[in-house]
Amino acid sequence: MYLADENRYDGRMPVRRAGNSGLQLPAVSFGMWHNFGDDANYADSEKILLKAFDSGIFSYDLAYNYGPESGAAEQLFGQIYQADLKPYRDELVITTKAGFHMWPGPYGQMSSRKTLMTALDNSLKRMGLDYVDIFYSHRFDPDTNLEETAMALDDLVRSGKTLYVGISNYDNAQTQEIIKYFHDFHTPFVVNQLSYNMLNREVEEDGVLDTLKTNNVATVAYGPLAEGLLTNRYLGGIPEDFQIHWSSTAVMDQGRSALTQKLNQLNEIAQNRDQTMAQMALAWLLKDDVVASVVTGASKVSHLEDNLKAVQNTTFTTDELDQIEKILHA
């Protein structure tokens, strides 16, 4: 059930280069963190993933721990890949990660050599792949020296099991250190995947974005809509039981009422741009070349189609940017 046609790459989905590497990504990548676990409906999932591909999204973002049952998202993706997308492997960028809890025991998390190598072998088996395009260390391991982590990732490239390597959730100091090892090993390191959105600007304050730019490395932004805060869903208020991702908790520091006011002000700017707030939030990230792609998922085709419209206008006037900054820093 592949829906592709010859016009898939007609310019509707911009393709962006990761730093000065040969890796190119669609401006929007499809993330499988939510809605593709144990309880996912296969037919619905298949429809969304194929619609993404037919819309020019050729990058699929996974991790060993996505499920919530470990391996569940990779298993589902593998089934859809084998049924529909395998003939198009040369067009796809398939990525996965290891580091958060994956299996019981001391090696079932973090970024030791044994953990990373075992994890990638298991991920490849689940998805029915010979290699992935990017394999990430999903988080910094405080108990393993970074040289070991870097060498393990480099060896996985040399073994042919991944074409490129990445890191995720590494702060500026951690990124600077591991880059030194990657340079020594001549490792094709291309991406630090980071939590980044209009409300969560920690990566700017930390300096990691500047480090990536200096070293011709890209970021892929996850959580671009801040768990749905940067949509129209919460303009009437944020419920007390709302759960923000651990990487973005600071956005709630001023309280729900103050944040709701900011969201409504941002929505006014989006309306003046003829965009939804979600579209503007994605476009705002893509205004910076260091962001090679934004990762967003979807539980419905209509949600995916709405997000895709963001790439139609990623240009902001100076006045718009000034207004946004004034709102966010109030």
mmCIF file of C-alpha atoms in Angstrom:
data_model
loop_
_atom_site.group_PDB
_atom_site.id
_atom_site.type_symbol
_atom_site.label_atom_id
_atom_site.label_comp_id
_atom_site.label_asym_id
_atom_site.label_seq_id
_atom_site.Cartn_x
_atom_site.Cartn_y
_atom_site.Cartn_z
ATOM 1 C CA MET A 1 0.000 0.000 0.000
ATOM 2 C CA TYR A 2 2.554 2.580 -1.082
ATOM 3 C CA LEU A 3 1.027 5.853 -2.190
ATOM 4 C CA ALA A 4 4.070 7.450 -3.799
ATOM 5 C CA ASP A 5 4.054 9.206 -7.115
ATOM 6 C CA GLU A 6 6.681 10.869 -9.273
ATOM 7 C CA ASN A 7 5.876 14.306 -7.852
ATOM 8 C CA ARG A 8 6.792 13.583 -4.241
ATOM 9 C CA TYR A 9 9.885 15.805 -4.335
ATOM 10 C CA ASP A 10 8.315 18.840 -5.998
ATOM 11 C CA GLY A 11 9.677 21.375 -3.534
ATOM 12 C CA ARG A 12 6.820 21.273 -1.058
ATOM 13 C CA MET A 13 9.124 19.731 1.539
ATOM 14 C CA PRO A 14 12.455 21.583 1.791
ATOM 15 C CA VAL A 15 15.548 19.437 2.208
ATOM 16 C CA ARG A 16 18.237 20.749 4.564
ATOM 17 C CA ARG A 17 21.842 19.721 5.013
ATOM 18 C CA ALA A 18 23.216 18.700 8.416
ATOM 19 C CA GLY A 19 26.168 21.047 8.795
ATOM 20 C CA ASN A 20 28.720 20.483 6.042
ATOM 21 C CA SER A 21 28.136 16.730 5.949
ATOM 22 C CA GLY A 22 26.578 14.734 3.150
ATOM 23 C CA LEU A 23 23.521 14.004 5.289
ATOM 24 C CA GLN A 24 20.369 15.734 4.088
ATOM 25 C CA LEU A 25 17.064 15.723 5.956
ATOM 26 C CA PRO A 26 13.543 16.895 5.259
ATOM 27 C CA ALA A 27 12.690 20.072 7.161
ATOM 28 C CA VAL A 28 10.144 17.975 9.063
ATOM 29 C CA SER A 29 10.984 14.460 10.276
ATOM 30 C CA PHE A 30 8.435 11.967 11.520
ATOM 31 C CA GLY A 31 8.852 11.027 15.181
ATOM 32 C CA MET A 32 7.507 7.807 16.658
ATOM 33 C CA TRP A 33 7.805 8.582 20.361
ATOM 34 C CA HIS A 34 4.049 8.877 20.901
ATOM 35 C CA ASN A 35 1.127 6.903 19.430
ATOM 36 C CA PHE A 36 3.169 4.061 17.941
ATOM 37 C CA GLY A 37 3.556 1.696 20.864
ATOM 38 C CA ASP A 38 1.920 -1.457 22.086
ATOM 39 C CA ASP A 39 -1.664 -0.258 21.659
ATOM 40 C CA ALA A 40 -1.212 1.358 18.252
ATOM 41 C CA ASN A 41 -3.599 0.374 15.487
ATOM 42 C CA TYR A 42 -1.518 -1.012 12.635
ATOM 43 C CA ALA A 43 -3.757 0.224 9.817
ATOM 44 C CA ASP A 44 -3.921 3.761 11.221
ATOM 45 C CA SER A 45 -0.166 3.839 11.818
ATOM 46 C CA GLU A 46 0.535 2.579 8.332
ATOM 47 C CA LYS A 47 -1.703 5.241 6.821
ATOM 48 C CA ILE A 48 0.059 8.059 8.693
ATOM 49 C CA LEU A 49 3.597 6.854 7.968
ATOM 50 C CA LEU A 50 2.893 6.432 4.264
ATOM 51 C CA LYS A 51 1.180 9.806 4.086
ATOM 52 C CA ALA A 52 4.319 11.293 5.626
ATOM 53 C CA PHE A 53 6.499 9.678 2.965
ATOM 54 C CA ASP A 54 4.209 10.795 0.174
ATOM 55 C CA SER A 55 4.451 14.332 1.555
ATOM 56 C CA GLY A 56 8.234 14.375 1.281
ATOM 57 C CA ILE A 57 9.039 13.259 4.838
ATOM 58 C CA PHE A 58 11.669 10.605 4.251
ATOM 59 C CA SER A 59 13.193 10.647 7.760
ATOM 60 C CA TYR A 60 11.788 8.481 10.563
ATOM 61 C CA ASP A 61 12.967 9.099 14.114
ATOM 62 C CA LEU A 62 12.899 6.186 16.567
ATOM 63 C CA ALA A 63 14.561 4.986 19.771
ATOM 64 C CA TYR A 64 14.901 1.637 21.521
ATOM 65 C CA ASN A 65 12.767 2.825 24.451
ATOM 66 C CA TYR A 66 9.876 4.234 22.393
ATOM 67 C CA GLY A 67 6.772 2.224 23.028
ATOM 68 C CA PRO A 68 6.146 2.714 25.913
ATOM 69 C CA GLU A 69 7.164 -0.958 26.004
ATOM 70 C CA SER A 70 10.803 -0.993 24.888
ATOM 71 C CA GLY A 71 11.141 -1.922 21.238
ATOM 72 C CA ALA A 72 7.445 -1.543 20.423
ATOM 73 C CA ALA A 73 7.769 1.467 18.106
ATOM 74 C CA GLU A 74 10.707 -0.107 16.276
ATOM 75 C CA GLN A 75 8.736 -3.338 15.914
ATOM 76 C CA LEU A 76 5.751 -1.494 14.435
ATOM 77 C CA PHE A 77 7.923 0.555 12.120
ATOM 78 C CA GLY A 78 9.701 -2.593 10.978
ATOM 79 C CA GLN A 79 6.407 -4.214 10.035
ATOM 80 C CA ILE A 80 5.326 -1.199 7.992
ATOM 81 C CA TYR A 81 8.770 -0.898 6.437
ATOM 82 C CA GLN A 82 8.786 -4.533 5.345
ATOM 83 C CA ALA A 83 5.243 -4.313 3.954
ATOM 84 C CA ASP A 84 5.428 -0.962 2.188
ATOM 85 C CA LEU A 85 8.700 0.953 2.287
ATOM 86 C CA LYS A 86 11.471 -1.594 1.799
ATOM 87 C CA PRO A 87 11.739 -0.984 -1.979
ATOM 88 C CA TYR A 88 12.517 2.663 -1.158
ATOM 89 C CA ARG A 89 15.278 2.088 1.399
ATOM 90 C CA ASP A 90 17.731 4.224 -0.582
ATOM 91 C CA GLU A 91 15.367 7.202 -0.212
ATOM 92 C CA LEU A 92 14.848 6.805 3.524
ATOM 93 C CA VAL A 93 16.705 8.152 6.532
ATOM 94 C CA ILE A 94 15.965 5.833 9.453
ATOM 95 C CA THR A 95 17.389 6.733 12.832
ATOM 96 C CA THR A 96 17.311 5.197 16.287
ATOM 97 C CA LYS A 97 18.830 5.778 19.707
ATOM 98 C CA ALA A 98 20.010 3.945 22.811
ATOM 99 C CA GLY A 99 20.475 5.213 26.343
ATOM 100 C CA PHE A 100 17.216 5.433 28.247
ATOM 101 C CA HIS A 101 15.827 2.280 29.887
ATOM 102 C CA MET A 102 15.718 -0.536 27.333
ATOM 103 C CA TRP A 103 15.946 -3.866 29.200
ATOM 104 C CA PRO A 104 16.538 -5.062 32.795
ATOM 105 C CA GLY A 105 20.026 -5.190 34.233
ATOM 106 C CA PRO A 106 23.044 -2.897 34.393
ATOM 107 C CA TYR A 107 23.595 -2.759 30.625
ATOM 108 C CA GLY A 108 20.000 -1.890 29.754
ATOM 109 C CA GLN A 109 20.554 1.859 29.782
ATOM 110 C CA MET A 110 23.179 4.608 29.380
ATOM 111 C CA SER A 111 26.019 4.650 26.820
ATOM 112 C CA SER A 112 28.680 2.058 27.547
ATOM 113 C CA ARG A 113 30.288 0.197 24.642
ATOM 114 C CA LYS A 114 28.399 -3.011 25.442
ATOM 115 C CA THR A 115 25.074 -1.201 25.792
ATOM 116 C CA LEU A 116 25.333 0.713 22.521
ATOM 117 C CA MET A 117 26.482 -2.262 20.480
ATOM 118 C CA THR A 118 23.890 -4.632 21.905
ATOM 119 C CA ALA A 119 21.134 -2.071 21.491
ATOM 120 C CA LEU A 120 21.841 -1.380 17.835
ATOM 121 C CA ASP A 121 22.004 -5.096 16.999
ATOM 122 C CA ASN A 122 18.585 -5.577 18.620
ATOM 123 C CA SER A 123 17.110 -2.529 16.911
ATOM 124 C CA LEU A 124 18.282 -3.674 13.488
ATOM 125 C CA LYS A 125 16.730 -7.104 14.017
ATOM 126 C CA ARG A 126 13.398 -5.610 15.082
ATOM 127 C CA MET A 127 13.191 -3.318 12.067
ATOM 128 C CA GLY A 128 14.588 -5.823 9.589
ATOM 129 C CA LEU A 129 17.406 -3.495 8.553
ATOM 130 C CA ASP A 130 21.056 -4.006 7.653
ATOM 131 C CA TYR A 131 21.924 -0.502 8.860
ATOM 132 C CA VAL A 132 20.430 2.736 10.158
ATOM 133 C CA ASP A 133 21.329 6.143 8.820
ATOM 134 C CA ILE A 134 21.985 7.752 12.215
ATOM 135 C CA PHE A 135 22.561 5.973 15.504
ATOM 136 C CA TYR A 136 22.431 8.164 18.592
ATOM 137 C CA SER A 137 23.725 7.988 22.113
ATOM 138 C CA HIS A 138 20.403 9.050 23.591
ATOM 139 C CA ARG A 139 21.856 10.653 26.706
ATOM 140 C CA PHE A 140 25.136 11.448 28.405
ATOM 141 C CA ASP A 141 26.377 8.650 30.663
ATOM 142 C CA PRO A 142 28.002 10.143 33.793
ATOM 143 C CA ASP A 143 29.596 6.808 34.726
ATOM 144 C CA THR A 144 31.248 6.018 31.381
ATOM 145 C CA ASN A 145 34.084 8.107 29.979
ATOM 146 C CA LEU A 146 33.109 9.880 26.789
ATOM 147 C CA GLU A 147 36.011 8.432 24.838
ATOM 148 C CA GLU A 148 34.517 4.948 25.277
ATOM 149 C CA THR A 149 31.120 6.141 24.062
ATOM 150 C CA ALA A 150 32.668 7.939 21.092
ATOM 151 C CA MET A 151 34.823 4.944 20.156
ATOM 152 C CA ALA A 152 31.846 2.584 20.333
ATOM 153 C CA LEU A 153 29.854 4.837 18.003
ATOM 154 C CA ASP A 154 32.818 5.095 15.645
ATOM 155 C CA ASP A 155 33.227 1.307 15.588
ATOM 156 C CA LEU A 156 29.533 0.904 14.731
ATOM 157 C CA VAL A 157 30.076 3.097 11.676
ATOM 158 C CA ARG A 158 33.116 1.059 10.658
ATOM 159 C CA SER A 159 31.103 -2.145 11.067
ATOM 160 C CA GLY A 160 28.553 -0.850 8.551
ATOM 161 C CA LYS A 161 25.665 -0.860 11.026
ATOM 162 C CA THR A 162 25.166 2.915 10.877
ATOM 163 C CA LEU A 163 26.199 5.518 8.325
ATOM 164 C CA TYR A 164 26.389 8.464 10.709
ATOM 165 C CA VAL A 165 26.346 8.971 14.456
ATOM 166 C CA GLY A 166 24.626 11.455 16.689
ATOM 167 C CA ILE A 167 24.159 12.373 20.312
ATOM 168 C CA SER A 168 21.032 13.547 22.049
ATOM 169 C CA ASN A 169 20.423 15.594 25.183
ATOM 170 C CA TYR A 170 24.135 16.408 25.534
ATOM 171 C CA ASP A 171 24.786 19.886 26.954
ATOM 172 C CA ASN A 172 27.464 22.254 25.684
ATOM 173 C CA ALA A 173 30.367 20.977 27.801
ATOM 174 C CA GLN A 174 29.541 17.337 27.017
ATOM 175 C CA THR A 175 29.186 18.130 23.313
ATOM 176 C CA GLN A 176 32.512 19.954 23.191
ATOM 177 C CA GLU A 177 34.329 17.040 24.800
ATOM 178 C CA ILE A 178 32.886 14.293 22.639
ATOM 179 C CA ILE A 179 33.497 16.332 19.476
ATOM 180 C CA LYS A 180 37.227 16.164 20.228
ATOM 181 C CA TYR A 181 37.111 12.369 20.184
ATOM 182 C CA PHE A 182 35.024 12.285 17.029
ATOM 183 C CA HIS A 183 37.583 14.543 15.349
ATOM 184 C CA ASP A 184 40.430 12.259 16.428
ATOM 185 C CA PHE A 185 38.600 9.159 15.165
ATOM 186 C CA HIS A 186 37.345 10.876 11.969
ATOM 187 C CA THR A 187 33.823 9.793 12.920
ATOM 188 C CA PRO A 188 30.937 11.055 10.758
ATOM 189 C CA PHE A 189 29.228 12.882 13.617
ATOM 190 C CA VAL A 190 26.367 14.969 12.260
ATOM 191 C CA VAL A 191 23.684 15.771 14.843
ATOM 192 C CA ASN A 192 22.964 16.589 18.455
ATOM 193 C CA GLN A 193 19.222 16.059 18.842
ATOM 194 C CA LEU A 194 17.951 18.504 21.438
ATOM 195 C CA SER A 195 14.753 19.620 23.121
ATOM 196 C CA TYR A 196 14.095 23.014 21.560
ATOM 197 C CA ASN A 197 11.030 25.159 21.012
ATOM 198 C CA MET A 198 9.851 28.747 21.336
ATOM 199 C CA LEU A 199 9.181 28.280 25.043
ATOM 200 C CA ASN A 200 12.246 26.178 25.865
ATOM 201 C CA ARG A 201 15.371 28.122 24.874
ATOM 202 C CA GLU A 202 17.851 26.354 27.139
ATOM 203 C CA VAL A 203 20.027 25.221 24.237
ATOM 204 C CA GLU A 204 20.551 28.851 23.251
ATOM 205 C CA GLU A 205 21.449 29.899 26.793
ATOM 206 C CA ASP A 206 23.761 26.907 27.298
ATOM 207 C CA GLY A 207 25.788 27.716 24.187
ATOM 208 C CA VAL A 208 25.471 24.274 22.628
ATOM 209 C CA LEU A 209 23.924 25.673 19.440
ATOM 210 C CA ASP A 210 26.947 27.931 18.983
ATOM 211 C CA THR A 211 29.263 24.946 19.489
ATOM 212 C CA LEU A 212 27.382 22.981 16.839
ATOM 213 C CA LYS A 213 27.574 25.868 14.380
ATOM 214 C CA THR A 214 31.296 26.345 14.983
ATOM 215 C CA ASN A 215 31.923 22.648 14.295
ATOM 216 C CA ASN A 216 29.609 22.404 11.267
ATOM 217 C CA VAL A 217 27.271 20.041 13.103
ATOM 218 C CA ALA A 218 23.486 20.323 13.058
ATOM 219 C CA THR A 219 20.750 19.962 15.591
ATOM 220 C CA VAL A 220 17.471 18.157 15.126
ATOM 221 C CA ALA A 221 14.846 19.755 17.353
ATOM 222 C CA TYR A 222 12.516 17.455 19.251
ATOM 223 C CA GLY A 223 9.520 18.608 21.268
ATOM 224 C CA PRO A 224 8.980 21.547 18.876
ATOM 225 C CA LEU A 225 5.405 22.060 20.090
ATOM 226 C CA ALA A 226 6.198 21.698 23.822
ATOM 227 C CA GLU A 227 3.839 18.758 24.402
ATOM 228 C CA GLY A 228 1.055 20.585 22.578
ATOM 229 C CA LEU A 229 1.356 23.888 24.430
ATOM 230 C CA LEU A 230 2.299 25.569 21.144
ATOM 231 C CA THR A 231 -0.982 24.580 19.521
ATOM 232 C CA ASN A 232 -4.462 26.029 19.862
ATOM 233 C CA ARG A 233 -5.369 23.371 22.398
ATOM 234 C CA TYR A 234 -4.593 25.339 25.565
ATOM 235 C CA LEU A 235 -5.589 28.892 24.662
ATOM 236 C CA GLY A 236 -8.439 28.652 27.166
ATOM 237 C CA GLY A 237 -6.162 27.471 29.966
ATOM 238 C CA ILE A 238 -3.738 24.740 30.946
ATOM 239 C CA PRO A 239 -5.240 22.000 33.142
ATOM 240 C CA GLU A 240 -3.626 21.134 36.450
ATOM 241 C CA ASP A 241 -2.875 17.579 35.333
ATOM 242 C CA PHE A 242 -0.969 18.716 32.225
ATOM 243 C CA GLN A 243 2.363 16.874 31.992
ATOM 244 C CA ILE A 244 5.326 18.636 30.393
ATOM 245 C CA HIS A 245 8.360 16.696 29.144
ATOM 246 C CA TRP A 246 11.270 16.572 31.616
ATOM 247 C CA SER A 247 13.396 18.659 29.267
ATOM 248 C CA SER A 248 10.939 21.569 29.209
ATOM 249 C CA THR A 249 9.759 21.897 32.805
ATOM 250 C CA ALA A 250 11.089 25.459 33.086
ATOM 251 C CA VAL A 251 8.397 26.734 30.720
ATOM 252 C CA MET A 252 5.900 26.374 33.579
ATOM 253 C CA ASP A 253 7.946 28.436 36.054
ATOM 254 C CA GLN A 254 5.738 31.543 35.839
ATOM 255 C CA GLY A 255 2.567 29.556 36.372
ATOM 256 C CA ARG A 256 -0.217 28.354 34.105
ATOM 257 C CA SER A 257 -2.072 31.664 33.924
ATOM 258 C CA ALA A 258 0.950 33.660 32.757
ATOM 259 C CA LEU A 259 1.844 30.999 30.210
ATOM 260 C CA THR A 260 -1.711 30.929 28.856
ATOM 261 C CA GLN A 261 -1.525 34.687 28.329
ATOM 262 C CA LYS A 262 1.704 34.269 26.368
ATOM 263 C CA LEU A 263 0.182 31.542 24.237
ATOM 264 C CA ASN A 264 -2.722 33.765 23.270
ATOM 265 C CA GLN A 265 -0.370 36.597 22.352
ATOM 266 C CA LEU A 266 1.723 34.247 20.212
ATOM 267 C CA ASN A 267 -1.435 32.975 18.563
ATOM 268 C CA GLU A 268 -2.306 36.520 17.479
ATOM 269 C CA ILE A 269 1.031 36.791 15.679
ATOM 270 C CA ALA A 270 0.457 33.407 14.034
ATOM 271 C CA GLN A 271 -2.993 34.488 12.820
ATOM 272 C CA ASN A 272 -1.497 37.622 11.287
ATOM 273 C CA ARG A 273 0.933 35.334 9.418
ATOM 274 C CA ASP A 274 -1.984 33.172 8.204
ATOM 275 C CA GLN A 275 -0.587 30.269 10.208
ATOM 276 C CA THR A 276 -1.757 28.225 13.139
ATOM 277 C CA MET A 277 0.370 28.601 16.247
ATOM 278 C CA ALA A 278 1.763 25.101 15.663
ATOM 279 C CA GLN A 279 2.805 26.022 12.136
ATOM 280 C CA MET A 280 4.461 29.208 13.363
ATOM 281 C CA ALA A 281 6.281 27.328 16.131
ATOM 282 C CA LEU A 282 7.772 24.887 13.620
ATOM 283 C CA ALA A 283 8.621 27.691 11.194
ATOM 284 C CA TRP A 284 10.313 29.658 13.988
ATOM 285 C CA LEU A 285 12.737 26.774 14.582
ATOM 286 C CA LEU A 286 13.448 26.343 10.883
ATOM 287 C CA LYS A 287 14.485 29.975 10.473
ATOM 288 C CA ASP A 288 17.922 28.954 11.790
ATOM 289 C CA ASP A 289 20.122 26.887 9.461
ATOM 290 C CA VAL A 290 21.651 24.964 12.380
ATOM 291 C CA VAL A 291 18.270 23.226 12.738
ATOM 292 C CA ALA A 292 18.438 20.556 10.055
ATOM 293 C CA SER A 293 14.998 19.181 10.878
ATOM 294 C CA VAL A 294 12.210 19.325 13.428
ATOM 295 C CA VAL A 295 10.766 16.061 14.734
ATOM 296 C CA THR A 296 7.021 15.945 15.087
ATOM 297 C CA GLY A 297 4.611 13.048 15.276
ATOM 298 C CA ALA A 298 0.927 12.748 14.518
ATOM 299 C CA SER A 299 -1.932 10.547 15.614
ATOM 300 C CA LYS A 300 -4.097 11.550 12.646
ATOM 301 C CA VAL A 301 -3.387 12.348 9.007
ATOM 302 C CA SER A 302 -5.095 15.714 9.470
ATOM 303 C CA HIS A 303 -2.589 16.643 12.217
ATOM 304 C CA LEU A 304 0.286 15.717 9.922
ATOM 305 C CA GLU A 305 -1.123 17.750 7.049
ATOM 306 C CA ASP A 306 -1.551 20.769 9.315
ATOM 307 C CA ASN A 307 2.058 20.602 10.514
ATOM 308 C CA LEU A 308 3.392 20.239 6.983
ATOM 309 C CA LYS A 309 2.012 23.655 6.074
ATOM 310 C CA ALA A 310 4.645 25.203 8.346
ATOM 311 C CA VAL A 311 7.316 24.842 5.656
ATOM 312 C CA GLN A 312 5.382 27.115 3.310
ATOM 313 C CA ASN A 313 6.447 30.184 5.285
ATOM 314 C CA THR A 314 9.593 30.083 7.436
ATOM 315 C CA THR A 315 10.482 33.763 6.926
ATOM 316 C CA PHE A 316 9.888 36.228 9.760
ATOM 317 C CA THR A 317 10.039 39.995 9.637
ATOM 318 C CA THR A 318 12.219 41.782 12.158
ATOM 319 C CA ASP A 319 9.074 43.178 13.755
ATOM 320 C CA GLU A 320 7.571 39.704 14.145
ATOM 321 C CA LEU A 321 10.722 38.377 15.761
ATOM 322 C CA ASP A 322 10.875 41.358 18.106
ATOM 323 C CA GLN A 323 7.242 40.850 19.130
ATOM 324 C CA ILE A 324 7.832 37.152 19.782
ATOM 325 C CA GLU A 325 10.883 37.875 21.920
ATOM 326 C CA LYS A 326 9.005 40.517 23.898
ATOM 327 C CA ILE A 327 6.207 38.035 24.638
ATOM 328 C CA LEU A 328 8.516 35.188 25.565
ATOM 329 C CA HIS A 329 10.689 37.279 27.857
ATOM 330 C CA ALA A 330 7.840 39.064 29.641
#
